[in-house]
mmCIF file of C-alpha atoms in Angstrom:
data_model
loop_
_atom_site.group_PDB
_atom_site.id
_atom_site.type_symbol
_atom_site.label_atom_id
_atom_site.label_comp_id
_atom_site.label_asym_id
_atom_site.label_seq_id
_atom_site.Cartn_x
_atom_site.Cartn_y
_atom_site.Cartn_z
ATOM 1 C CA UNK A 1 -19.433 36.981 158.552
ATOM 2 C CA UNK A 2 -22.520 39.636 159.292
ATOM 3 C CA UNK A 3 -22.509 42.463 157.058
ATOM 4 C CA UNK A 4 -23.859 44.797 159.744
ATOM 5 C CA UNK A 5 -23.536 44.698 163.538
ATOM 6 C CA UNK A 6 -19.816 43.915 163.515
ATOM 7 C CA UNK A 7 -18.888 46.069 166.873
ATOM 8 C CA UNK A 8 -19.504 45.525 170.358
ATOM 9 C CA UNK A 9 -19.812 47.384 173.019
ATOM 10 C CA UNK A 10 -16.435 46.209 174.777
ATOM 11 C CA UNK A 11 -14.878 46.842 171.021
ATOM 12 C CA UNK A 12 -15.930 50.360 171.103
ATOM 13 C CA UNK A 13 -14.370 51.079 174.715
ATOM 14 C CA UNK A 14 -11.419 49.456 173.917
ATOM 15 C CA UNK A 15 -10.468 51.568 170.994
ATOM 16 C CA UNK A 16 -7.374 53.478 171.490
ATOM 17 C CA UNK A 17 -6.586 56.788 169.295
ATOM 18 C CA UNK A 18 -3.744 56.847 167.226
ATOM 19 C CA UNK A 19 -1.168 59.510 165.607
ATOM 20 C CA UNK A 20 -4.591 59.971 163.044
ATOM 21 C CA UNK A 21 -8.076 59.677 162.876
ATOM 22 C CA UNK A 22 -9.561 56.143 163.012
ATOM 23 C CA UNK A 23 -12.741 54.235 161.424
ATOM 24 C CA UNK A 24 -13.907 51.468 163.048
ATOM 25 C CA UNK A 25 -17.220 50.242 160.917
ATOM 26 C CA UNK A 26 -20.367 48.626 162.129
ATOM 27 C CA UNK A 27 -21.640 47.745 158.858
ATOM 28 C CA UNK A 28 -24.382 49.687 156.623
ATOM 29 C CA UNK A 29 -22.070 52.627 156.340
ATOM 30 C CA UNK A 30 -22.622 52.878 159.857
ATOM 31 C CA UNK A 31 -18.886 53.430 161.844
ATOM 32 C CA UNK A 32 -17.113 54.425 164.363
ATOM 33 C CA UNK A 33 -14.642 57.844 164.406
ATOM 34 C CA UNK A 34 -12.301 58.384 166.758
ATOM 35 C CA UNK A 35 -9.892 61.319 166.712
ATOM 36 C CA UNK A 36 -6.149 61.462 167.548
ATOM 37 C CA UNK A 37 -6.845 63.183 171.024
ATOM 38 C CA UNK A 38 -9.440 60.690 171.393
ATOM 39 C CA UNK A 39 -13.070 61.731 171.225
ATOM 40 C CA UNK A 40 -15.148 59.238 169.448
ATOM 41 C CA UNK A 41 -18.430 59.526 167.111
ATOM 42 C CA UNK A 42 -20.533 57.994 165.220
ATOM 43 C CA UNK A 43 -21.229 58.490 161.988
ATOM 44 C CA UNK A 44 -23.219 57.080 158.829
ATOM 45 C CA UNK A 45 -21.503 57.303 155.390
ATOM 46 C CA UNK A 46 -24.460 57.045 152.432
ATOM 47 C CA UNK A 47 -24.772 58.598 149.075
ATOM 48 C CA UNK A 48 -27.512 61.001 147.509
ATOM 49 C CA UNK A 49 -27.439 61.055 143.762
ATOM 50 C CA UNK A 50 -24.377 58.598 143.435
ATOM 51 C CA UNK A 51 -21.920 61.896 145.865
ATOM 52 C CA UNK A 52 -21.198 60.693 149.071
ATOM 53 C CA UNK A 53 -22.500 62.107 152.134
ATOM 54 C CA UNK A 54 -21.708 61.797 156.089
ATOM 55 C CA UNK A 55 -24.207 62.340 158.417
ATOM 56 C CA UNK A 56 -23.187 62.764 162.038
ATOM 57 C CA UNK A 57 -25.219 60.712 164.149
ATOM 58 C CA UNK A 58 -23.496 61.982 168.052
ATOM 59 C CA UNK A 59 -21.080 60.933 170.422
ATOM 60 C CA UNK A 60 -19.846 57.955 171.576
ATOM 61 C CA UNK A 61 -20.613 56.592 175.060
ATOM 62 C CA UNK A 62 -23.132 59.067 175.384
ATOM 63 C CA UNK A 63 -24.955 57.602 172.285
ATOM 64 C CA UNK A 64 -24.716 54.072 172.342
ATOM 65 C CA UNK A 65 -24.469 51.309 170.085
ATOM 66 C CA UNK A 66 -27.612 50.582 170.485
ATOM 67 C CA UNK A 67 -29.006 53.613 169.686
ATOM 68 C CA UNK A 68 -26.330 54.609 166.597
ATOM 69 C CA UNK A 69 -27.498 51.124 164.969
ATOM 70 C CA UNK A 70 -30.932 52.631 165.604
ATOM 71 C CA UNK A 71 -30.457 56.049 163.751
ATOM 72 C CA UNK A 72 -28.707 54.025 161.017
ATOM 73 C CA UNK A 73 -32.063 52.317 160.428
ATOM 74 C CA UNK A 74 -33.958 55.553 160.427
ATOM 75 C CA UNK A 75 -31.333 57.166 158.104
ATOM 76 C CA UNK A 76 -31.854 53.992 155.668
ATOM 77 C CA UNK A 77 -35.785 54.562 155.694
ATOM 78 C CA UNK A 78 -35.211 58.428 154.683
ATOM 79 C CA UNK A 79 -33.149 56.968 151.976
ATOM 80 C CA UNK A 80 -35.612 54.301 150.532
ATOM 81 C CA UNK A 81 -38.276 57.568 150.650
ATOM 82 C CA UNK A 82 -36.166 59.391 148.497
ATOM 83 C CA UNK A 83 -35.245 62.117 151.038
ATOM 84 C CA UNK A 84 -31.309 63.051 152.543
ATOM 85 C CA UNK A 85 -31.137 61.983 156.173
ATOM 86 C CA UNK A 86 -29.176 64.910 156.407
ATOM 87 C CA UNK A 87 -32.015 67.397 154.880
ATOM 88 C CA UNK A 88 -32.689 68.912 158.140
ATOM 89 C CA UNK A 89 -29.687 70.094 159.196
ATOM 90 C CA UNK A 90 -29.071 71.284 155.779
ATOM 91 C CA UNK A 91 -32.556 73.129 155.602
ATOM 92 C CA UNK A 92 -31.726 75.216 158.944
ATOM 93 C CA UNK A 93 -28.184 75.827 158.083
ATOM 94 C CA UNK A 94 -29.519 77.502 154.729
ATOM 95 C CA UNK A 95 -32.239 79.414 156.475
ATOM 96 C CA UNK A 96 -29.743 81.678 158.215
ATOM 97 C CA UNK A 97 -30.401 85.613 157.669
ATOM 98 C CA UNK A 98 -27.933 88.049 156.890
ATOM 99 C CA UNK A 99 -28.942 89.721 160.412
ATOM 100 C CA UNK A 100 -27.947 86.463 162.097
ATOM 101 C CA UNK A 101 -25.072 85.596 159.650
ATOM 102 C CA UNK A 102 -23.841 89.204 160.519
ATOM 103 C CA UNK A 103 -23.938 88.893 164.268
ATOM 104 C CA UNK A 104 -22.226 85.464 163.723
ATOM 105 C CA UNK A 105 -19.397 86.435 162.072
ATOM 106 C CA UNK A 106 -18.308 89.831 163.243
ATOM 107 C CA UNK A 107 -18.998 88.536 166.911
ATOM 108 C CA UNK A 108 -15.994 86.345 166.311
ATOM 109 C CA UNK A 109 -13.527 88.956 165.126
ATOM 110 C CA UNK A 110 -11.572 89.401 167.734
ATOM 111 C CA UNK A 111 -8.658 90.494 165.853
ATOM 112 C CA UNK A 112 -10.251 93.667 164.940
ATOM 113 C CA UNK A 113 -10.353 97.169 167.073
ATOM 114 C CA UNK A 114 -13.292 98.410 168.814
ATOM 115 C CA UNK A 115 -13.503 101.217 166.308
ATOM 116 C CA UNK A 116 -13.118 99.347 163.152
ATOM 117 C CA UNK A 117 -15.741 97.090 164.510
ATOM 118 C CA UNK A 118 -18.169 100.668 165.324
ATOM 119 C CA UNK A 119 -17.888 101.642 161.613
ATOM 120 C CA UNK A 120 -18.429 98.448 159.998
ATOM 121 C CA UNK A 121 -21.654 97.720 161.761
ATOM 122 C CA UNK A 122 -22.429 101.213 161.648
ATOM 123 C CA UNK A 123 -22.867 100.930 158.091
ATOM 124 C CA UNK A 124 -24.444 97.438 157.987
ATOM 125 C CA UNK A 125 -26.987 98.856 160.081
ATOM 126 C CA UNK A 126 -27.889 102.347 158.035
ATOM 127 C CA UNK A 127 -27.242 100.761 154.496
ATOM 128 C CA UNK A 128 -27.598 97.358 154.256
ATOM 129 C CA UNK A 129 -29.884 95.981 157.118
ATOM 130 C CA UNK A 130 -32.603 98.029 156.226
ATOM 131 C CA UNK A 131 -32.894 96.130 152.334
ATOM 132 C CA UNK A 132 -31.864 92.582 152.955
ATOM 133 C CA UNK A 133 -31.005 91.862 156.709
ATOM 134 C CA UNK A 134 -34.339 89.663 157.220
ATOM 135 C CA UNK A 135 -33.715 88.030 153.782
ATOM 136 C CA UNK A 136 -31.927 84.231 153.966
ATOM 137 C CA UNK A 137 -28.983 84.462 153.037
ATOM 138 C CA UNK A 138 -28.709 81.990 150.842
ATOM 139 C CA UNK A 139 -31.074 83.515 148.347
ATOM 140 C CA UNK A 140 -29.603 86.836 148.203
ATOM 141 C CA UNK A 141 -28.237 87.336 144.802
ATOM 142 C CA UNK A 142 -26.038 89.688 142.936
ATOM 143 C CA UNK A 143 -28.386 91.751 141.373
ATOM 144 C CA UNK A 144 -29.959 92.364 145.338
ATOM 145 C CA UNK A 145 -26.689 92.924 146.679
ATOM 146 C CA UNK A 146 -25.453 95.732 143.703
ATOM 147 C CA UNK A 147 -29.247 97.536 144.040
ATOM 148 C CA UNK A 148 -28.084 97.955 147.884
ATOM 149 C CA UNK A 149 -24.596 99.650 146.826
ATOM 150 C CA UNK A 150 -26.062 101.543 143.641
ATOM 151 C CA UNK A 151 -27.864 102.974 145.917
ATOM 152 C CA UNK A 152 -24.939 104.631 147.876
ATOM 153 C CA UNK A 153 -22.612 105.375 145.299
ATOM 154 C CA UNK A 154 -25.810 107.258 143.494
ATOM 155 C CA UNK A 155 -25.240 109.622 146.145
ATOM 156 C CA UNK A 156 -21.964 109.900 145.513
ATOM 157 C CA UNK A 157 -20.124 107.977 148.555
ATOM 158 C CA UNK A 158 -18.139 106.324 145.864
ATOM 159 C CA UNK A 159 -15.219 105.136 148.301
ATOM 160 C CA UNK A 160 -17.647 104.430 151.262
ATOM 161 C CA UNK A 161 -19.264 101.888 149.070
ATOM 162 C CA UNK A 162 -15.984 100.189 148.107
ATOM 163 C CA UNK A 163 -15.513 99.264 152.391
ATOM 164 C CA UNK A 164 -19.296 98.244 152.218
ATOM 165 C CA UNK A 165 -18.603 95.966 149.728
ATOM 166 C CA UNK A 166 -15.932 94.771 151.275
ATOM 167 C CA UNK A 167 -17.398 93.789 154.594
ATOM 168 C CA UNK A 168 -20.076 92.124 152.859
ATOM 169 C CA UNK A 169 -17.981 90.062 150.672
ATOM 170 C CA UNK A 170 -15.617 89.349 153.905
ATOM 171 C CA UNK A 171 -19.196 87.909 155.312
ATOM 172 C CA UNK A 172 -20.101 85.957 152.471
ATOM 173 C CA UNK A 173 -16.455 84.129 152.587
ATOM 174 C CA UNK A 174 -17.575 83.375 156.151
ATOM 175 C CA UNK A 175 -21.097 82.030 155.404
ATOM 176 C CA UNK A 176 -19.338 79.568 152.201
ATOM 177 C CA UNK A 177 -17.030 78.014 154.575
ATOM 178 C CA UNK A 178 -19.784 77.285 157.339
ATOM 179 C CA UNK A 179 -22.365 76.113 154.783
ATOM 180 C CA UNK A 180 -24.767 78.737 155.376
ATOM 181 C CA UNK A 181 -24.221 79.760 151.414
ATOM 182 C CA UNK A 182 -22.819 78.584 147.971
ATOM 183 C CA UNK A 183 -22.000 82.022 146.019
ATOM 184 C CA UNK A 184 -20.320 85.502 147.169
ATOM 185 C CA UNK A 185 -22.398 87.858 145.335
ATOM 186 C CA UNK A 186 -20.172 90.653 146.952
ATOM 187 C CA UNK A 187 -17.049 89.362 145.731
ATOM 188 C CA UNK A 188 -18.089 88.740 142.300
ATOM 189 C CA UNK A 189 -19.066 92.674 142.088
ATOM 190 C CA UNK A 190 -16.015 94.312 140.371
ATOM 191 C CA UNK A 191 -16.063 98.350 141.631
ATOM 192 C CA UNK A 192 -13.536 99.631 139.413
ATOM 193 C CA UNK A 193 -16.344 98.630 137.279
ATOM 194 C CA UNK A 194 -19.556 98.881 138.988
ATOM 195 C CA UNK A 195 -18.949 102.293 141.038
ATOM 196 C CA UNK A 196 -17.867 106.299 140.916
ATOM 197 C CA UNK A 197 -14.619 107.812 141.401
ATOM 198 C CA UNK A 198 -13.855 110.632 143.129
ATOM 199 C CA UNK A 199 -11.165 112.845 141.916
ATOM 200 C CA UNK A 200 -8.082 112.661 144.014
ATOM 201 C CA UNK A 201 -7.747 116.100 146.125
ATOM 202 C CA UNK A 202 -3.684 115.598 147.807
ATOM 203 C CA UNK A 203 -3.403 117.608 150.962
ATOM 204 C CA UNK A 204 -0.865 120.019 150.604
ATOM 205 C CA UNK A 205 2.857 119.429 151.100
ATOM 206 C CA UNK A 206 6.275 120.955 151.398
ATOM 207 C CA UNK A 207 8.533 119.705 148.814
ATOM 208 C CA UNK A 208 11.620 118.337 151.238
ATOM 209 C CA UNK A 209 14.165 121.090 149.996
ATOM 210 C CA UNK A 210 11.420 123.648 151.669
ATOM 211 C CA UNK A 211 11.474 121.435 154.865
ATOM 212 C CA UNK A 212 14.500 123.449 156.547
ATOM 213 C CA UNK A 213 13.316 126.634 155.883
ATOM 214 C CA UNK A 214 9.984 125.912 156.983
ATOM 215 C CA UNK A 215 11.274 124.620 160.617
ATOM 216 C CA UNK A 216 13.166 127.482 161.158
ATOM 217 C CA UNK A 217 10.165 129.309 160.864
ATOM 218 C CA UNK A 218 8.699 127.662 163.200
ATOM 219 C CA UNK A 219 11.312 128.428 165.700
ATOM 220 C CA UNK A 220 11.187 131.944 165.915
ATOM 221 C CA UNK A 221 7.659 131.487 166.494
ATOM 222 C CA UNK A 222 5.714 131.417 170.216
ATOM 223 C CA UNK A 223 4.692 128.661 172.399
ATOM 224 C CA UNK A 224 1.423 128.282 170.419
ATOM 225 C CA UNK A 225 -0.041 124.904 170.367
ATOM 226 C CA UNK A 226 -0.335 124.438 166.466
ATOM 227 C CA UNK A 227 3.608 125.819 166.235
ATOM 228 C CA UNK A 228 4.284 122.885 168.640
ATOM 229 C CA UNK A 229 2.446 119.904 167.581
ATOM 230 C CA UNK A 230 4.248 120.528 163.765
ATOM 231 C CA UNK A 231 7.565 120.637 165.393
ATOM 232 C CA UNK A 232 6.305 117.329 167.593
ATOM 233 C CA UNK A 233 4.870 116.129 164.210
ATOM 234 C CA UNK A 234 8.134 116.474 162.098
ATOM 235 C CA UNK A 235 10.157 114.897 164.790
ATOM 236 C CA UNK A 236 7.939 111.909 165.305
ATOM 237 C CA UNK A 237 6.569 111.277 161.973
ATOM 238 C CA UNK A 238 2.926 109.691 164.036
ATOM 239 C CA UNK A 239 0.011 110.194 162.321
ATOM 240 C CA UNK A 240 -1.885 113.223 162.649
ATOM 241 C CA UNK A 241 -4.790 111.494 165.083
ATOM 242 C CA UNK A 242 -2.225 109.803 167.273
ATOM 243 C CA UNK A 243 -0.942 113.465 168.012
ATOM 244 C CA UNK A 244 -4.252 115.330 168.430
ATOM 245 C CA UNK A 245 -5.172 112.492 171.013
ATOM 246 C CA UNK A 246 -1.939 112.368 172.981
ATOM 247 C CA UNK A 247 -2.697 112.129 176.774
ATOM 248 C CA UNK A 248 -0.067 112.966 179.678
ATOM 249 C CA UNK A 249 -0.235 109.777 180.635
ATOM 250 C CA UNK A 250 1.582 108.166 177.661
ATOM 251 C CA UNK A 251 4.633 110.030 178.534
ATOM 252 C CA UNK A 252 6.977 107.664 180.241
ATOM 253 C CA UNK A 253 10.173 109.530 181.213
ATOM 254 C CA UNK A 254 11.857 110.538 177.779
ATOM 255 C CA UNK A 255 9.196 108.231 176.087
ATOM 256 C CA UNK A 256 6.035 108.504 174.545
ATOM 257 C CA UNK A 257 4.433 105.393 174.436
ATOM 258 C CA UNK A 258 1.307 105.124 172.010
ATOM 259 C CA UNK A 259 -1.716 102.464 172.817
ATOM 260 C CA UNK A 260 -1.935 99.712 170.289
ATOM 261 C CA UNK A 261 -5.963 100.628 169.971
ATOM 262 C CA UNK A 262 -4.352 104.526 168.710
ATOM 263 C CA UNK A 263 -2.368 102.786 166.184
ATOM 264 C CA UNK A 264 -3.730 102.192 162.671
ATOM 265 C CA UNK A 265 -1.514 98.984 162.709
ATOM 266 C CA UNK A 266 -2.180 98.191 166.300
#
């Protein structure tokens, strides 16, 4: 029996996808994948230091035997030269910028509002771009990342640099899980630590034994708009922007009905 060159072409067509994924080998760590909904590809399994590695060599009719036994070849000669077949594709995934890491990943949040979406990049783009978006990602580091927010909360936006963090480290979890980088310098910076606090300042409130009193108040005053929009307030319990930006046409009837972009929890 060869040790290599164990499909055919007939073989390959004739493989049917079952309830899993499927390896059909060709020999040389050279095989066949085909997926339960049946797209098939080849691939080369190898090893670099004794860890395994996969490389993925393209799609099956429209790379053919032929020419997958043909990149397996190649791939082997990289490997006697001492150098990862898959070094390439490696290299340009660890190349990425922030600036293009950024775009990347935020581009693909479509779960967030148009507004949360405005503030985060608004503050990429005045705070952080200006430092490290042209730098590769994957040799940012800690210290780079904490000069960035020192700087902030040295001006006392001790809160605003808590949500900057945040982002970043939100990004970082992105760029792990796509390859593009190994660490999360944001996440391992600790701001109960690292950062200012502002004292708490409450806004001012009615103890709820006062809240009778205080309506009744209310009532005996005119139809001015601020006398109103309490009363509204105290009988709807929205938040204070969802009243301010009421428009006529949320009134349906009896109802009011309030846009899921006006709501904080959409």
């Amino acid at each position: 029996m060869p040790t290599t060159n164990k499909l055919t072409d007939a073989k390959c067509r004739g493989i049917k996808p079952g309830d899993t994924a499927r390896k059909d080998f060709d020999g040389g760590g050279l095989f066949l994948w085909t997926s339960p909904n049946g797209a098939k590809v080849w691939r080369l399994a190898y090893r670099v230091n004794g860890k395994p590695q996969t490389l993925v060599i393209g799609p099956y009719p429209a790379v053919s035997l032929q020419e997958a036994r043909q990149k397996r070849e190649e791939a082997k000669a990289s490997l006697r030269a001492g150098q990862d077949p898959n070094g390439a594709r490696k290299a340009a995934k660890h190349a990425l910028t922030l600036d293009q890491a950024h775009v990347a990943y935020w581009s693909g949040r479509k779960d967030l509002s148009p507004s949360y979406l405005s503030n985060e990049r608004r503050a990429y783009e005045m705070h952080v771009q200006p430092d490290l978006g042209a730098k590769v990602m994957a040799g940012i580091t800690r210290a780079d990342v904490l000069a960035t927010l020192n700087t902030l909360d040295a001006r006392g936006k001790h809160k605003y640099v808590r949500k900057v963090r945040m982002w970043l480290a939100q990004l970082w979890d992105w760029a792990i899980e796509q390859g593009h980088a190994t660490e999360n310098p944001p996440r391992s910076i600790k701001p109960e630590r690292a950062f200012g606090n502002t004292p708490v300042e409450h806004f001012a409130a009615l103890d709820l034994r006062e809240v009778p009193a205080f309506m009744e108040r209310l009532a005996i005053e005119g139809e001015l708009q601020s006398v109103l929009a309490l009363r509204l307030l105290a009988l709807t319990w929205v938040r204070t922007n969802e009243l301010r930006f009421m428009r006529w046409d949320e009134i349906q009837g009896d109802t009011w009905i309030i846009p899921a972009g006006k709501m904080k929890r959409r």
